[in-house]
PDB file of C-alpha atoms in Angstrom:
ATOM      1  CA  UNK Q   1     -38.801  13.729  13.440  1.00 58.00           C
ATOM      2  CA  UNK Q   2     -40.870  15.369  16.179  1.00 63.00           C
ATOM      3  CA  UNK Q   3     -43.803  15.849  13.809  1.00 60.00           C
ATOM      4  CA  UNK Q   4     -43.671  12.189  12.789  1.00 67.00           C
ATOM      5  CA  UNK Q   5     -43.683  11.039  16.412  1.00 73.00           C
ATOM      6  CA  UNK Q   6     -46.566  13.387  17.188  1.00 74.00           C
ATOM      7  CA  UNK Q   7     -48.526  11.900  14.293  1.00 70.00           C
ATOM      8  CA  UNK Q   8     -47.817   8.317  15.376  1.00 76.00           C
ATOM      9  CA  UNK Q   9     -48.492   8.925  19.070  1.00 80.00           C
ATOM     10  CA  UNK Q  10     -51.673  10.876  18.297  1.00 78.00           C
ATOM     11  CA  UNK Q  11     -53.044   7.967  16.286  1.00 78.00           C
ATOM     12  CA  UNK Q  12     -52.009   5.524  18.994  1.00 84.00           C
ATOM     13  CA  UNK Q  13     -53.863   7.543  21.647  1.00 83.00           C
ATOM     14  CA  UNK Q  14     -56.984   7.641  19.449  1.00 82.00           C
ATOM     15  CA  UNK Q  15     -56.766   3.878  18.904  1.00 83.00           C
ATOM     16  CA  UNK Q  16     -56.429   3.171  22.642  1.00 85.00           C
ATOM     17  CA  UNK Q  17     -59.316   5.496  23.538  1.00 85.00           C
ATOM     18  CA  UNK Q  18     -61.533   3.987  20.832  1.00 83.00           C
ATOM     19  CA  UNK Q  19     -60.717   0.481  22.075  1.00 79.00           C
ATOM     20  CA  UNK Q  20     -61.529   1.420  25.682  1.00 82.00           C
ATOM     21  CA  UNK Q  21     -64.820   3.035  24.629  1.00 80.00           C
ATOM     22  CA  UNK Q  22     -65.755   0.042  22.483  1.00 79.00           C
ATOM     23  CA  UNK Q  23     -64.968  -2.481  25.205  1.00 79.00           C
ATOM     24  CA  UNK Q  24     -67.024  -0.486  27.703  1.00 79.00           C
ATOM     25  CA  UNK Q  25     -70.063  -0.282  25.417  1.00 76.00           C
ATOM     26  CA  UNK Q  26     -69.955  -3.632  23.617  1.00 73.00           C
ATOM     27  CA  UNK Q  27     -72.020  -6.277  25.345  1.00 66.00           C
ATOM     28  CA  UNK Q  28     -70.778  -9.868  25.338  1.00 68.00           C
ATOM     29  CA  UNK Q  29     -68.203  -9.205  22.667  1.00 65.00           C
ATOM     30  CA  UNK Q  30     -65.681 -11.842  21.701  1.00 68.00           C
ATOM     31  CA  UNK Q  31     -63.019 -11.931  19.004  1.00 66.00           C
ATOM     32  CA  UNK Q  32     -63.944 -14.305  16.219  1.00 66.00           C
ATOM     33  CA  UNK Q  33     -61.529 -13.284  13.536  1.00 68.00           C
ATOM     34  CA  UNK Q  34     -62.384 -12.465   9.968  1.00 67.00           C
ATOM     35  CA  UNK Q  35     -64.737 -14.921   8.314  1.00 69.00           C
ATOM     36  CA  UNK Q  36     -66.235 -15.090   4.866  1.00 70.00           C
ATOM     37  CA  UNK Q  37     -69.347 -13.285   6.120  1.00 71.00           C
ATOM     38  CA  UNK Q  38     -67.188 -10.208   6.702  1.00 70.00           C
ATOM     39  CA  UNK Q  39     -66.290 -10.127   3.025  1.00 73.00           C
ATOM     40  CA  UNK Q  40     -69.992 -10.329   2.210  1.00 76.00           C
ATOM     41  CA  UNK Q  41     -70.542  -7.090   4.144  1.00 72.00           C
ATOM     42  CA  UNK Q  42     -67.685  -5.471   2.265  1.00 71.00           C
ATOM     43  CA  UNK Q  43     -69.077  -6.715  -1.049  1.00 75.00           C
ATOM     44  CA  UNK Q  44     -72.481  -5.203  -0.277  1.00 76.00           C
ATOM     45  CA  UNK Q  45     -70.698  -1.913   0.548  1.00 75.00           C
ATOM     46  CA  UNK Q  46     -68.637  -1.907  -2.646  1.00 76.00           C
ATOM     47  CA  UNK Q  47     -70.000   1.459  -3.779  1.00 78.00           C
ATOM     48  CA  UNK Q  48     -68.649   3.191  -0.682  1.00 76.00           C
ATOM     49  CA  UNK Q  49     -65.419   1.195  -0.885  1.00 78.00           C
ATOM     50  CA  UNK Q  50     -64.868   2.173  -4.518  1.00 81.00           C
ATOM     51  CA  UNK Q  51     -65.628   5.827  -3.810  1.00 78.00           C
ATOM     52  CA  UNK Q  52     -63.179   5.900  -0.917  1.00 79.00           C
ATOM     53  CA  UNK Q  53     -60.523   4.109  -2.946  1.00 81.00           C
ATOM     54  CA  UNK Q  54     -60.869   6.515  -5.876  1.00 81.00           C
ATOM     55  CA  UNK Q  55     -60.782   9.600  -3.651  1.00 75.00           C
ATOM     56  CA  UNK Q  56     -57.642   8.365  -1.910  1.00 77.00           C
ATOM     57  CA  UNK Q  57     -55.959   7.539  -5.221  1.00 79.00           C
ATOM     58  CA  UNK Q  58     -56.895  10.949  -6.637  1.00 72.00           C
ATOM     59  CA  UNK Q  59     -55.390  12.721  -3.663  1.00 70.00           C
ATOM     60  CA  UNK Q  60     -52.091  10.898  -4.072  1.00 76.00           C
ATOM     61  CA  UNK Q  61     -51.808  10.352  -7.812  1.00 83.00           C
ATOM     62  CA  UNK Q  62     -52.265  13.964  -8.898  1.00 82.00           C
ATOM     63  CA  UNK Q  63     -49.198  15.185  -6.984  1.00 83.00           C
ATOM     64  CA  UNK Q  64     -47.098  12.329  -8.342  1.00 83.00           C
ATOM     65  CA  UNK Q  65     -48.151  13.051 -11.935  1.00 86.00           C
ATOM     66  CA  UNK Q  66     -47.629  16.807 -11.619  1.00 88.00           C
ATOM     67  CA  UNK Q  67     -44.190  16.212 -10.118  1.00 86.00           C
ATOM     68  CA  UNK Q  68     -43.284  13.829 -12.920  1.00 86.00           C
ATOM     69  CA  UNK Q  69     -44.497  15.951 -15.834  1.00 90.00           C
ATOM     70  CA  UNK Q  70     -44.043  19.522 -14.558  1.00 89.00           C
ATOM     71  CA  UNK Q  71     -41.357  19.257 -11.899  1.00 89.00           C
ATOM     72  CA  UNK Q  72     -41.070  19.275  -8.151  1.00 89.00           C
ATOM     73  CA  UNK Q  73     -41.564  23.027  -7.731  1.00 89.00           C
ATOM     74  CA  UNK Q  74     -44.949  22.940  -9.485  1.00 90.00           C
ATOM     75  CA  UNK Q  75     -45.910  19.824  -7.543  1.00 88.00           C
ATOM     76  CA  UNK Q  76     -45.054  21.638  -4.304  1.00 88.00           C
ATOM     77  CA  UNK Q  77     -47.141  24.656  -5.293  1.00 90.00           C
ATOM     78  CA  UNK Q  78     -50.078  22.433  -6.246  1.00 90.00           C
ATOM     79  CA  UNK Q  79     -49.787  20.372  -3.061  1.00 87.00           C
ATOM     80  CA  UNK Q  80     -49.711  23.544  -0.937  1.00 88.00           C
ATOM     81  CA  UNK Q  81     -52.886  24.847  -2.562  1.00 90.00           C
ATOM     82  CA  UNK Q  82     -54.558  21.452  -2.311  1.00 88.00           C
ATOM     83  CA  UNK Q  83     -53.641  21.259   1.387  1.00 87.00           C
ATOM     84  CA  UNK Q  84     -55.770  24.346   2.036  1.00 87.00           C
ATOM     85  CA  UNK Q  85     -58.671  22.939   0.025  1.00 87.00           C
ATOM     86  CA  UNK Q  86     -58.417  19.664   1.953  1.00 84.00           C
ATOM     87  CA  UNK Q  87     -58.802  21.523   5.254  1.00 84.00           C
ATOM     88  CA  UNK Q  88     -62.372  22.355   4.305  1.00 82.00           C
ATOM     89  CA  UNK Q  89     -63.092  18.629   4.074  1.00 80.00           C
ATOM     90  CA  UNK Q  90     -63.250  18.678   7.864  1.00 83.00           C
ATOM     91  CA  UNK Q  91     -66.659  20.343   7.678  1.00 85.00           C
ATOM     92  CA  UNK Q  92     -67.985  17.881   5.099  1.00 85.00           C
ATOM     93  CA  UNK Q  93     -66.540  14.887   6.949  1.00 83.00           C
ATOM     94  CA  UNK Q  94     -68.128  16.052  10.196  1.00 86.00           C
ATOM     95  CA  UNK Q  95     -71.553  16.484   8.626  1.00 86.00           C
ATOM     96  CA  UNK Q  96     -71.335  13.151   6.810  1.00 83.00           C
ATOM     97  CA  UNK Q  97     -70.221  11.325   9.929  1.00 83.00           C
ATOM     98  CA  UNK Q  98     -73.013  12.894  11.956  1.00 85.00           C
ATOM     99  CA  UNK Q  99     -75.604  11.830   9.367  1.00 85.00           C
ATOM    100  CA  UNK Q 100     -74.226   8.335   8.745  1.00 82.00           C
ATOM    101  CA  UNK Q 101     -76.147   6.482  11.453  1.00 82.00           C
ATOM    102  CA  UNK Q 102     -79.375   8.200  10.435  1.00 85.00           C
ATOM    103  CA  UNK Q 103     -78.796   7.319   6.770  1.00 84.00           C
ATOM    104  CA  UNK Q 104     -78.113   3.682   7.699  1.00 82.00           C
ATOM    105  CA  UNK Q 105     -81.269   3.506   9.823  1.00 83.00           C
ATOM    106  CA  UNK Q 106     -83.479   5.086   7.163  1.00 85.00           C
ATOM    107  CA  UNK Q 107     -81.996   2.887   4.453  1.00 81.00           C
ATOM    108  CA  UNK Q 108     -83.321  -0.129   6.288  1.00 77.00           C
ATOM    109  CA  UNK Q 109     -86.724   1.194   7.380  1.00 81.00           C
ATOM    110  CA  UNK Q 110     -87.884   4.279   5.478  1.00 85.00           C
ATOM    111  CA  UNK Q 111     -86.536   4.757   1.970  1.00 81.00           C
ATOM    112  CA  UNK Q 112     -88.663   7.831   1.190  1.00 85.00           C
ATOM    113  CA  UNK Q 113     -87.398   9.582   4.309  1.00 88.00           C
ATOM    114  CA  UNK Q 114     -83.877   8.626   3.251  1.00 86.00           C
ATOM    115  CA  UNK Q 115     -84.342  10.379  -0.090  1.00 88.00           C
ATOM    116  CA  UNK Q 116     -85.573  13.492   1.714  1.00 90.00           C
ATOM    117  CA  UNK Q 117     -82.591  13.382   4.086  1.00 89.00           C
ATOM    118  CA  UNK Q 118     -80.074  13.014   1.252  1.00 87.00           C
ATOM    119  CA  UNK Q 119     -81.666  15.881  -0.687  1.00 90.00           C
ATOM    120  CA  UNK Q 120     -81.505  18.002   2.452  1.00 90.00           C
ATOM    121  CA  UNK Q 121     -77.862  17.095   3.031  1.00 88.00           C
ATOM    122  CA  UNK Q 122     -76.993  18.075  -0.541  1.00 88.00           C
ATOM    123  CA  UNK Q 123     -78.638  21.447   0.006  1.00 91.00           C
ATOM    124  CA  UNK Q 124     -76.767  21.945   3.287  1.00 90.00           C
ATOM    125  CA  UNK Q 125     -73.483  20.970   1.627  1.00 89.00           C
ATOM    126  CA  UNK Q 126     -74.067  23.493  -1.150  1.00 91.00           C
ATOM    127  CA  UNK Q 127     -75.120  26.269   1.222  1.00 92.00           C
ATOM    128  CA  UNK Q 128     -71.921  25.741   3.211  1.00 91.00           C
ATOM    129  CA  UNK Q 129     -69.498  25.015   0.357  1.00 91.00           C
ATOM    130  CA  UNK Q 130     -70.441  27.766  -2.093  1.00 94.00           C
ATOM    131  CA  UNK Q 131     -69.424  30.621   0.244  1.00 94.00           C
ATOM    132  CA  UNK Q 132     -66.177  28.730   0.990  1.00 91.00           C
ATOM    133  CA  UNK Q 133     -65.483  28.459  -2.738  1.00 93.00           C
ATOM    134  CA  UNK Q 134     -66.218  32.140  -3.378  1.00 95.00           C
ATOM    135  CA  UNK Q 135     -64.101  33.247  -0.414  1.00 94.00           C
ATOM    136  CA  UNK Q 136     -61.284  30.991  -1.559  1.00 93.00           C
ATOM    137  CA  UNK Q 137     -61.496  32.539  -5.029  1.00 93.00           C
ATOM    138  CA  UNK Q 138     -61.329  36.071  -3.645  1.00 95.00           C
ATOM    139  CA  UNK Q 139     -58.696  35.496  -0.947  1.00 94.00           C
ATOM    140  CA  UNK Q 140     -56.501  32.786  -2.480  1.00 94.00           C
ATOM    141  CA  UNK Q 141     -53.363  34.870  -2.979  1.00 94.00           C
ATOM    142  CA  UNK Q 142     -53.540  36.328   0.528  1.00 95.00           C
ATOM    143  CA  UNK Q 143     -54.300  32.936   2.095  1.00 92.00           C
ATOM    144  CA  UNK Q 144     -51.280  31.330   0.438  1.00 93.00           C
ATOM    145  CA  UNK Q 145     -48.980  34.166   1.545  1.00 93.00           C
ATOM    146  CA  UNK Q 146     -50.269  34.067   5.138  1.00 93.00           C
ATOM    147  CA  UNK Q 147     -50.119  30.300   5.532  1.00 91.00           C
ATOM    148  CA  UNK Q 148     -47.041  29.406   3.464  1.00 90.00           C
ATOM    149  CA  UNK Q 149     -45.167  32.685   2.915  1.00 91.00           C
ATOM    150  CA  UNK Q 150     -44.061  34.669  -0.132  1.00 92.00           C
ATOM    151  CA  UNK Q 151     -42.050  31.746  -1.486  1.00 90.00           C
ATOM    152  CA  UNK Q 152     -45.291  29.948  -2.351  1.00 91.00           C
ATOM    153  CA  UNK Q 153     -47.012  32.890  -4.076  1.00 92.00           C
ATOM    154  CA  UNK Q 154     -47.153  30.831  -7.278  1.00 93.00           C
ATOM    155  CA  UNK Q 155     -49.739  28.602  -5.547  1.00 93.00           C
ATOM    156  CA  UNK Q 156     -52.295  31.462  -5.381  1.00 93.00           C
ATOM    157  CA  UNK Q 157     -53.662  31.006  -8.931  1.00 93.00           C
ATOM    158  CA  UNK Q 158     -53.677  27.233  -8.409  1.00 93.00           C
ATOM    159  CA  UNK Q 159     -55.836  27.690  -5.302  1.00 93.00           C
ATOM    160  CA  UNK Q 160     -58.242  29.843  -7.342  1.00 94.00           C
ATOM    161  CA  UNK Q 161     -58.684  27.001  -9.812  1.00 92.00           C
ATOM    162  CA  UNK Q 162     -59.012  24.374  -7.075  1.00 91.00           C
ATOM    163  CA  UNK Q 163     -61.638  26.500  -5.304  1.00 92.00           C
ATOM    164  CA  UNK Q 164     -64.038  25.679  -8.123  1.00 92.00           C
ATOM    165  CA  UNK Q 165     -63.956  22.036  -7.004  1.00 88.00           C
ATOM    166  CA  UNK Q 166     -64.960  22.705  -3.376  1.00 89.00           C
ATOM    167  CA  UNK Q 167     -68.754  22.308  -3.848  1.00 90.00           C
ATOM    168  CA  UNK Q 168     -68.220  19.120  -5.848  1.00 87.00           C
ATOM    169  CA  UNK Q 169     -65.870  17.770  -3.189  1.00 83.00           C
ATOM    170  CA  UNK Q 170     -68.465  18.491  -0.506  1.00 84.00           C
ATOM    171  CA  UNK Q 171     -71.173  16.607  -2.386  1.00 82.00           C
ATOM    172  CA  UNK Q 172     -69.054  13.665  -3.538  1.00 76.00           C
ATOM    173  CA  UNK Q 173     -67.049  13.208  -0.333  1.00 64.00           C
TER     174      UNK Q 173
END
């Protein structure tokens, strides 16, 4: 119960701080509600929406299917290994978030520079993710034992397989 409250309160604190920052920096802002023009923005962003929707579904559906077809123990082992792989998403998310405003600006004004930026980001993602994937391959059994204990040793080979996906996750995320 304590973990759940920590999660809820942490998100509440982030929401309050974001609201305070926004209100301090937004000039002449007023609440207008959601109009049809908002849906037009979402429609024009459908590629990003679909990608986000599919990634979220993949992260939830795989555990459900493994639990259904192979059993709860295998689903737990898979989820434990996937939890370690997901931790590396922090690096990719940080880089993507940092580049987002630049990508948006270049998309509007300088398409050729945008292509160069995206190519450069792909290279950076690969340079960072490939060593992660190799290290995860080599240290998967030890990492599982250190983080989760001997009871989850069966997740070591699963982590080795999932490590192959790390570069692809970096590029597609």
